[in-house]
PDB file of C-alpha atoms in Angstrom:
ATOM      1  CA  MET F 295      81.115  66.460 130.613  1.00  0.00           C
ATOM      2  CA  GLY F 296      81.356  64.853 134.122  1.00  0.00           C
ATOM      3  CA  PHE F 297      79.402  63.669 136.930  1.00  0.00           C
ATOM      4  CA  ASP F 298      77.408  66.053 139.353  1.00  0.00           C
ATOM      5  CA  VAL F 299      77.594  63.800 142.398  1.00  0.00           C
ATOM      6  CA  LYS F 300      80.531  62.253 144.073  1.00  0.00           C
ATOM      7  CA  PRO F 301      80.101  58.280 143.812  1.00  0.00           C
ATOM      8  CA  LYS F 302      80.984  55.974 146.851  1.00  0.00           C
ATOM      9  CA  PHE F 303      83.149  53.998 144.441  1.00  0.00           C
ATOM     10  CA  VAL F 304      84.637  54.153 140.884  1.00  0.00           C
ATOM     11  CA  THR F 305      84.349  50.551 139.609  1.00  0.00           C
ATOM     12  CA  PHE F 306      86.721  49.303 136.749  1.00  0.00           C
ATOM     13  CA  ASP F 307      86.757  46.507 134.300  1.00  0.00           C
ATOM     14  CA  MET F 308      90.471  45.732 134.353  1.00  0.00           C
ATOM     15  CA  ASN F 309      91.583  43.534 131.294  1.00  0.00           C
ATOM     16  CA  GLY F 310      91.554  45.798 128.296  1.00  0.00           C
ATOM     17  CA  THR F 311      90.353  48.713 130.247  1.00  0.00           C
ATOM     18  CA  LEU F 312      93.429  49.268 132.391  1.00  0.00           C
ATOM     19  CA  ILE F 313      95.731  46.300 131.442  1.00  0.00           C
ATOM     20  CA  ASN F 314      96.788  45.964 127.922  1.00  0.00           C
ATOM     21  CA  PHE F 315      95.012  42.643 127.463  1.00  0.00           C
ATOM     22  CA  SER F 316      97.499  41.297 124.823  1.00  0.00           C
ATOM     23  CA  ILE F 317      96.044  37.853 124.138  1.00  0.00           C
ATOM     24  CA  ASN F 318      95.992  38.078 120.411  1.00  0.00           C
ATOM     25  CA  ALA F 319      99.700  39.057 120.202  1.00  0.00           C
ATOM     26  CA  THR F 320     100.322  36.128 122.741  1.00  0.00           C
ATOM     27  CA  MET F 321      98.364  33.668 120.632  1.00  0.00           C
ATOM     28  CA  ARG F 322     100.356  34.665 117.581  1.00  0.00           C
ATOM     29  CA  GLU F 323     103.515  34.307 119.369  1.00  0.00           C
ATOM     30  CA  VAL F 324     102.855  30.811 121.064  1.00  0.00           C
ATOM     31  CA  LEU F 325     101.265  29.391 117.904  1.00  0.00           C
ATOM     32  CA  GLY F 326     104.023  30.717 115.885  1.00  0.00           C
ATOM     33  CA  ASP F 327     104.332  29.243 112.387  1.00  0.00           C
ATOM     34  CA  ARG F 328     101.439  26.847 113.132  1.00  0.00           C
ATOM     35  CA  LEU F 329      98.996  29.746 112.559  1.00  0.00           C
ATOM     36  CA  PRO F 330      98.976  30.286 108.845  1.00  0.00           C
ATOM     37  CA  ALA F 331      98.821  34.016 107.968  1.00  0.00           C
ATOM     38  CA  GLU F 332      95.527  33.363 105.643  1.00  0.00           C
ATOM     39  CA  VAL F 333      93.561  32.073 108.737  1.00  0.00           C
ATOM     40  CA  ALA F 334      95.334  34.118 111.648  1.00  0.00           C
ATOM     41  CA  ASP F 335      92.795  37.019 111.379  1.00  0.00           C
ATOM     42  CA  GLU F 336      89.852  34.820 111.371  1.00  0.00           C
ATOM     43  CA  TYR F 337      91.241  32.590 114.263  1.00  0.00           C
ATOM     44  CA  LEU F 338      91.757  35.695 116.426  1.00  0.00           C
ATOM     45  CA  ARG F 339      88.311  36.945 115.631  1.00  0.00           C
ATOM     46  CA  ILE F 340      86.324  33.883 116.197  1.00  0.00           C
ATOM     47  CA  CYS F 341      88.612  33.167 119.412  1.00  0.00           C
ATOM     48  CA  LYS F 342      87.285  36.317 121.042  1.00  0.00           C
ATOM     49  CA  ALA F 343      83.608  35.538 120.121  1.00  0.00           C
ATOM     50  CA  TYR F 344      84.207  31.895 121.854  1.00  0.00           C
ATOM     51  CA  ARG F 345      85.642  33.517 124.694  1.00  0.00           C
ATOM     52  CA  ILE F 346      82.570  35.461 125.567  1.00  0.00           C
ATOM     53  CA  ASP F 347      80.387  32.561 124.827  1.00  0.00           C
ATOM     54  CA  GLU F 348      82.331  30.651 127.230  1.00  0.00           C
ATOM     55  CA  CYS F 349      81.747  33.259 129.774  1.00  0.00           C
ATOM     56  CA  THR F 350      78.008  33.192 129.458  1.00  0.00           C
ATOM     57  CA  GLY F 351      77.535  29.552 130.517  1.00  0.00           C
ATOM     58  CA  ALA F 352      78.121  27.904 133.907  1.00  0.00           C
ATOM     59  CA  TYR F 353      81.118  28.991 135.656  1.00  0.00           C
ATOM     60  CA  GLN F 354      84.577  27.362 134.807  1.00  0.00           C
ATOM     61  CA  PRO F 355      87.994  28.544 135.839  1.00  0.00           C
ATOM     62  CA  PHE F 356      89.609  31.106 133.328  1.00  0.00           C
ATOM     63  CA  HIS F 357      92.133  28.783 132.058  1.00  0.00           C
ATOM     64  CA  GLN F 358      89.305  26.509 130.781  1.00  0.00           C
ATOM     65  CA  VAL F 359      87.684  29.507 129.054  1.00  0.00           C
ATOM     66  CA  VAL F 360      90.993  30.427 127.283  1.00  0.00           C
ATOM     67  CA  ALA F 361      91.536  26.501 126.347  1.00  0.00           C
ATOM     68  CA  ARG F 362      87.961  25.979 125.119  1.00  0.00           C
ATOM     69  CA  SER F 363      87.695  29.042 122.921  1.00  0.00           C
ATOM     70  CA  MET F 364      91.089  28.232 121.401  1.00  0.00           C
ATOM     71  CA  GLU F 365      89.938  24.630 120.846  1.00  0.00           C
ATOM     72  CA  ARG F 366      86.666  25.769 119.208  1.00  0.00           C
ATOM     73  CA  ALA F 367      88.556  28.388 117.014  1.00  0.00           C
ATOM     74  CA  SER F 368      90.984  25.939 116.024  1.00  0.00           C
ATOM     75  CA  ARG F 369      88.336  23.520 114.824  1.00  0.00           C
ATOM     76  CA  THR F 370      86.519  26.408 113.071  1.00  0.00           C
ATOM     77  CA  VAL F 371      89.549  27.204 110.989  1.00  0.00           C
ATOM     78  CA  GLY F 372      90.945  23.478 110.590  1.00  0.00           C
ATOM     79  CA  LEU F 373      94.044  24.208 112.838  1.00  0.00           C
ATOM     80  CA  GLU F 374      95.315  21.359 115.242  1.00  0.00           C
ATOM     81  CA  TYR F 375      94.425  22.016 119.039  1.00  0.00           C
ATOM     82  CA  ARG F 376      97.300  21.805 121.555  1.00  0.00           C
ATOM     83  CA  GLU F 377      96.482  21.911 125.238  1.00  0.00           C
ATOM     84  CA  ASP F 378      99.873  23.012 125.961  1.00  0.00           C
ATOM     85  CA  GLU F 379      99.707  26.205 123.985  1.00  0.00           C
ATOM     86  CA  ALA F 380      96.468  27.016 125.550  1.00  0.00           C
ATOM     87  CA  ARG F 381      98.184  26.708 128.954  1.00  0.00           C
ATOM     88  CA  ALA F 382     101.200  28.749 127.856  1.00  0.00           C
ATOM     89  CA  VAL F 383      98.807  31.563 126.641  1.00  0.00           C
ATOM     90  CA  TYR F 384      97.008  31.583 129.996  1.00  0.00           C
ATOM     91  CA  GLU F 385     100.264  31.672 132.044  1.00  0.00           C
ATOM     92  CA  ARG F 386     101.607  34.712 130.146  1.00  0.00           C
ATOM     93  CA  ILE F 387      98.412  36.670 131.263  1.00  0.00           C
ATOM     94  CA  PRO F 388      99.782  38.152 134.717  1.00  0.00           C
ATOM     95  CA  THR F 389     102.808  39.492 132.766  1.00  0.00           C
ATOM     96  CA  TRP F 390     100.927  42.093 131.199  1.00  0.00           C
ATOM     97  CA  GLY F 391     100.988  45.698 132.071  1.00  0.00           C
ATOM     98  CA  PRO F 392      98.860  48.843 132.006  1.00  0.00           C
ATOM     99  CA  HIS F 393      98.076  50.847 128.782  1.00  0.00           C
ATOM    100  CA  PRO F 394      99.898  54.066 128.860  1.00  0.00           C
ATOM    101  CA  GLY F 395      98.930  56.697 131.084  1.00  0.00           C
ATOM    102  CA  VAL F 396      96.598  54.321 133.235  1.00  0.00           C
ATOM    103  CA  THR F 397      98.852  54.264 136.338  1.00  0.00           C
ATOM    104  CA  GLU F 398      98.991  57.999 136.504  1.00  0.00           C
ATOM    105  CA  ALA F 399      95.282  58.579 135.842  1.00  0.00           C
ATOM    106  CA  LEU F 400      94.255  55.838 138.396  1.00  0.00           C
ATOM    107  CA  ASN F 401      96.355  57.482 141.259  1.00  0.00           C
ATOM    108  CA  ARG F 402      95.042  61.013 140.548  1.00  0.00           C
ATOM    109  CA  LEU F 403      91.477  59.613 140.550  1.00  0.00           C
ATOM    110  CA  ALA F 404      92.305  57.746 143.918  1.00  0.00           C
ATOM    111  CA  GLU F 405      92.856  61.247 145.484  1.00  0.00           C
ATOM    112  CA  ALA F 406      88.946  61.986 145.080  1.00  0.00           C
ATOM    113  CA  VAL F 407      87.254  58.428 145.241  1.00  0.00           C
ATOM    114  CA  PRO F 408      87.922  55.082 146.172  1.00  0.00           C
ATOM    115  CA  LEU F 409      88.825  52.668 143.318  1.00  0.00           C
ATOM    116  CA  VAL F 410      87.417  49.142 142.914  1.00  0.00           C
ATOM    117  CA  ILE F 411      88.277  46.402 140.269  1.00  0.00           C
ATOM    118  CA  ILE F 412      85.546  43.898 139.067  1.00  0.00           C
ATOM    119  CA  THR F 413      87.428  41.409 136.616  1.00  0.00           C
ATOM    120  CA  ASN F 414      86.858  38.286 134.616  1.00  0.00           C
ATOM    121  CA  SER F 415      90.256  36.965 135.680  1.00  0.00           C
ATOM    122  CA  ASP F 416      90.507  34.366 138.372  1.00  0.00           C
ATOM    123  CA  THR F 417      91.740  35.475 141.771  1.00  0.00           C
ATOM    124  CA  ALA F 418      95.580  34.779 141.445  1.00  0.00           C
ATOM    125  CA  HIS F 419      95.658  36.621 138.161  1.00  0.00           C
ATOM    126  CA  ALA F 420      93.689  39.387 139.350  1.00  0.00           C
ATOM    127  CA  VAL F 421      95.820  40.113 142.388  1.00  0.00           C
ATOM    128  CA  ARG F 422      98.830  40.055 140.032  1.00  0.00           C
ATOM    129  CA  LEU F 423      97.307  42.268 137.386  1.00  0.00           C
ATOM    130  CA  ALA F 424      96.023  44.738 139.968  1.00  0.00           C
ATOM    131  CA  GLU F 425      99.574  44.856 141.415  1.00  0.00           C
ATOM    132  CA  ASN F 426     100.925  45.630 137.766  1.00  0.00           C
ATOM    133  CA  LEU F 427      98.563  48.736 137.703  1.00  0.00           C
ATOM    134  CA  LYS F 428     100.732  50.252 140.729  1.00  0.00           C
ATOM    135  CA  ALA F 429      97.587  52.319 142.053  1.00  0.00           C
ATOM    136  CA  PRO F 430      95.458  51.951 145.146  1.00  0.00           C
ATOM    137  CA  PHE F 431      92.422  49.726 145.140  1.00  0.00           C
ATOM    138  CA  GLU F 432      89.984  49.278 147.977  1.00  0.00           C
ATOM    139  CA  VAL F 433      88.738  45.955 146.548  1.00  0.00           C
ATOM    140  CA  VAL F 434      89.493  43.650 143.608  1.00  0.00           C
ATOM    141  CA  ILE F 435      86.683  41.485 142.754  1.00  0.00           C
ATOM    142  CA  SER F 436      87.479  38.348 140.576  1.00  0.00           C
ATOM    143  CA  ALA F 437      85.061  36.027 138.587  1.00  0.00           C
ATOM    144  CA  GLU F 438      86.470  33.158 140.532  1.00  0.00           C
ATOM    145  CA  GLU F 439      85.054  34.949 143.832  1.00  0.00           C
ATOM    146  CA  MET F 440      81.708  35.639 142.124  1.00  0.00           C
ATOM    147  CA  GLY F 441      81.385  32.324 140.546  1.00  0.00           C
ATOM    148  CA  VAL F 442      80.308  34.062 137.498  1.00  0.00           C
ATOM    149  CA  TYR F 443      81.684  35.903 134.438  1.00  0.00           C
ATOM    150  CA  LYS F 444      80.637  39.392 133.047  1.00  0.00           C
ATOM    151  CA  PRO F 445      78.382  40.207 130.998  1.00  0.00           C
ATOM    152  CA  ARG F 446      76.262  37.993 133.327  1.00  0.00           C
ATOM    153  CA  LEU F 447      74.064  40.197 135.510  1.00  0.00           C
ATOM    154  CA  ARG F 448      74.753  38.233 138.484  1.00  0.00           C
ATOM    155  CA  ALA F 449      78.183  39.589 138.321  1.00  0.00           C
ATOM    156  CA  PHE F 450      77.030  43.396 139.025  1.00  0.00           C
ATOM    157  CA  GLU F 451      74.526  41.883 141.596  1.00  0.00           C
ATOM    158  CA  TYR F 452      77.558  40.486 143.442  1.00  0.00           C
ATOM    159  CA  MET F 453      79.364  43.722 143.316  1.00  0.00           C
ATOM    160  CA  PHE F 454      76.400  45.730 144.526  1.00  0.00           C
ATOM    161  CA  ASP F 455      76.103  43.274 147.417  1.00  0.00           C
ATOM    162  CA  LYS F 456      79.817  43.264 148.291  1.00  0.00           C
ATOM    163  CA  LEU F 457      80.073  46.968 148.283  1.00  0.00           C
ATOM    164  CA  GLY F 458      77.150  47.605 149.982  1.00  0.00           C
ATOM    165  CA  VAL F 459      75.958  50.035 147.307  1.00  0.00           C
ATOM    166  CA  THR F 460      73.000  50.773 144.815  1.00  0.00           C
ATOM    167  CA  PRO F 461      73.498  51.300 141.399  1.00  0.00           C
ATOM    168  CA  ASP F 462      73.199  55.139 141.750  1.00  0.00           C
ATOM    169  CA  GLU F 463      76.203  55.334 144.099  1.00  0.00           C
ATOM    170  CA  LEU F 464      78.627  53.971 141.470  1.00  0.00           C
ATOM    171  CA  VAL F 465      80.505  55.150 138.165  1.00  0.00           C
ATOM    172  CA  HIS F 466      81.607  52.213 136.069  1.00  0.00           C
ATOM    173  CA  VAL F 467      84.353  52.294 133.713  1.00  0.00           C
ATOM    174  CA  SER F 468      85.128  49.926 130.900  1.00  0.00           C
ATOM    175  CA  ALA F 469      86.486  49.660 127.407  1.00  0.00           C
ATOM    176  CA  SER F 470      83.930  47.241 126.467  1.00  0.00           C
ATOM    177  CA  PRO F 471      80.037  47.716 126.034  1.00  0.00           C
ATOM    178  CA  MET F 472      79.886  44.063 125.171  1.00  0.00           C
ATOM    179  CA  TYR F 473      81.266  42.752 128.289  1.00  0.00           C
ATOM    180  CA  ASP F 474      80.413  45.532 130.702  1.00  0.00           C
ATOM    181  CA  LEU F 475      78.435  48.699 129.745  1.00  0.00           C
ATOM    182  CA  ARG F 476      75.234  46.929 128.265  1.00  0.00           C
ATOM    183  CA  SER F 477      75.027  45.038 131.628  1.00  0.00           C
ATOM    184  CA  ALA F 478      75.812  48.021 133.744  1.00  0.00           C
ATOM    185  CA  ALA F 479      72.887  49.967 132.054  1.00  0.00           C
ATOM    186  CA  ILE F 480      70.638  47.171 132.506  1.00  0.00           C
ATOM    187  CA  MET F 481      71.422  46.993 136.249  1.00  0.00           C
ATOM    188  CA  GLY F 482      70.621  50.735 136.456  1.00  0.00           C
ATOM    189  CA  ILE F 483      74.250  52.056 136.690  1.00  0.00           C
ATOM    190  CA  GLU F 484      73.324  55.523 135.051  1.00  0.00           C
ATOM    191  CA  ASN F 485      76.904  56.932 135.489  1.00  0.00           C
ATOM    192  CA  LYS F 486      79.268  55.037 133.155  1.00  0.00           C
ATOM    193  CA  VAL F 487      82.390  55.832 131.419  1.00  0.00           C
ATOM    194  CA  TYR F 488      83.276  54.101 127.893  1.00  0.00           C
ATOM    195  CA  VAL F 489      87.224  54.171 127.403  1.00  0.00           C
ATOM    196  CA  ASP F 490      87.147  53.793 123.697  1.00  0.00           C
ATOM    197  CA  ARG F 491      90.160  52.034 122.731  1.00  0.00           C
ATOM    198  CA  GLY F 492      88.987  51.321 119.180  1.00  0.00           C
ATOM    199  CA  TRP F 493      87.952  47.607 119.325  1.00  0.00           C
ATOM    200  CA  GLU F 494      84.441  47.710 119.830  1.00  0.00           C
ATOM    201  CA  TYR F 495      81.732  50.123 118.379  1.00  0.00           C
ATOM    202  CA  ASP F 496      80.515  53.160 120.346  1.00  0.00           C
ATOM    203  CA  GLU F 497      77.185  52.239 121.819  1.00  0.00           C
ATOM    204  CA  HIS F 498      76.221  55.905 122.821  1.00  0.00           C
ATOM    205  CA  TRP F 499      72.622  54.819 123.524  1.00  0.00           C
ATOM    206  CA  LEU F 500      73.811  53.240 126.714  1.00  0.00           C
ATOM    207  CA  GLY F 501      74.156  56.711 128.176  1.00  0.00           C
ATOM    208  CA  TYR F 502      77.894  56.738 129.140  1.00  0.00           C
ATOM    209  CA  GLU F 503      80.630  59.496 128.955  1.00  0.00           C
ATOM    210  CA  ARG F 504      82.907  58.481 126.252  1.00  0.00           C
ATOM    211  CA  ILE F 505      86.651  59.202 126.375  1.00  0.00           C
ATOM    212  CA  THR F 506      89.480  58.299 124.341  1.00  0.00           C
ATOM    213  CA  ASP F 507      92.422  59.367 126.511  1.00  0.00           C
ATOM    214  CA  ILE F 508      92.558  57.826 130.130  1.00  0.00           C
ATOM    215  CA  ALA F 509      93.788  60.967 131.375  1.00  0.00           C
ATOM    216  CA  ASP F 510      90.459  62.482 130.869  1.00  0.00           C
ATOM    217  CA  LEU F 511      89.085  60.231 133.389  1.00  0.00           C
ATOM    218  CA  PRO F 512      89.891  62.242 136.713  1.00  0.00           C
ATOM    219  CA  VAL F 513      88.822  65.252 134.852  1.00  0.00           C
ATOM    220  CA  LEU F 514      85.123  63.944 134.674  1.00  0.00           C
ATOM    221  CA  PHE F 515      85.454  63.949 138.584  1.00  0.00           C
ATOM    222  CA  GLY F 516      86.311  67.633 138.636  1.00  0.00           C
ATOM    223  CA  LEU F 517      90.148  67.148 139.140  1.00  0.00           C
ATOM    224  CA  PRO F 518      92.179  69.237 136.888  1.00  0.00           C
ATOM    225  CA  ARG F 519      94.725  67.879 134.410  1.00  0.00           C
ATOM    226  CA  PRO F 520      98.250  67.924 135.765  1.00  0.00           C
TER     227      PRO F 520
END
């Protein structure tokens, strides 16, 4: 297990992979008693599906992605949609912190190779969330900067151009085959890491290294465990 060559950069998805993207818990809190227990799980499931659907069309600010997905999910389960609730969910995003062990693993890995974030956050949120990780990043690329969201292939083309690299000069790390690793594979990134956090299926045919403990990430690059 590991990589034979040292990449120019390790690129990371941020939300869900590094940041504990607590949007389901936040929606439960914001909607409160207005989200009946009997429809809550379906609401959250379909809202996730609508978020990725909203990301695959023409670019719109992320607060609109959150709002449109909540509006569509509300309609599906017969719940009244309220714009102020969608705004409240969006505004809590920058307060979220990293998954356990992430800061330590990133700082250890940064000793060996430069780190980059490519995220579906808008620029203001991307900067604040990256700060919450308390690790050194060479570049933070936001969806707002790219004018497109992952899994759109244009996001990866933008990243290649921004970093001045070819696909074989990167390792890409994500907890999402759906948003990241399928597109990365299509775009020719052979060296990939799937951080399996248990909320998507393992798509091993995409040809990635699978880890369940973020502490194993530096090990893939030949660094000993502390």
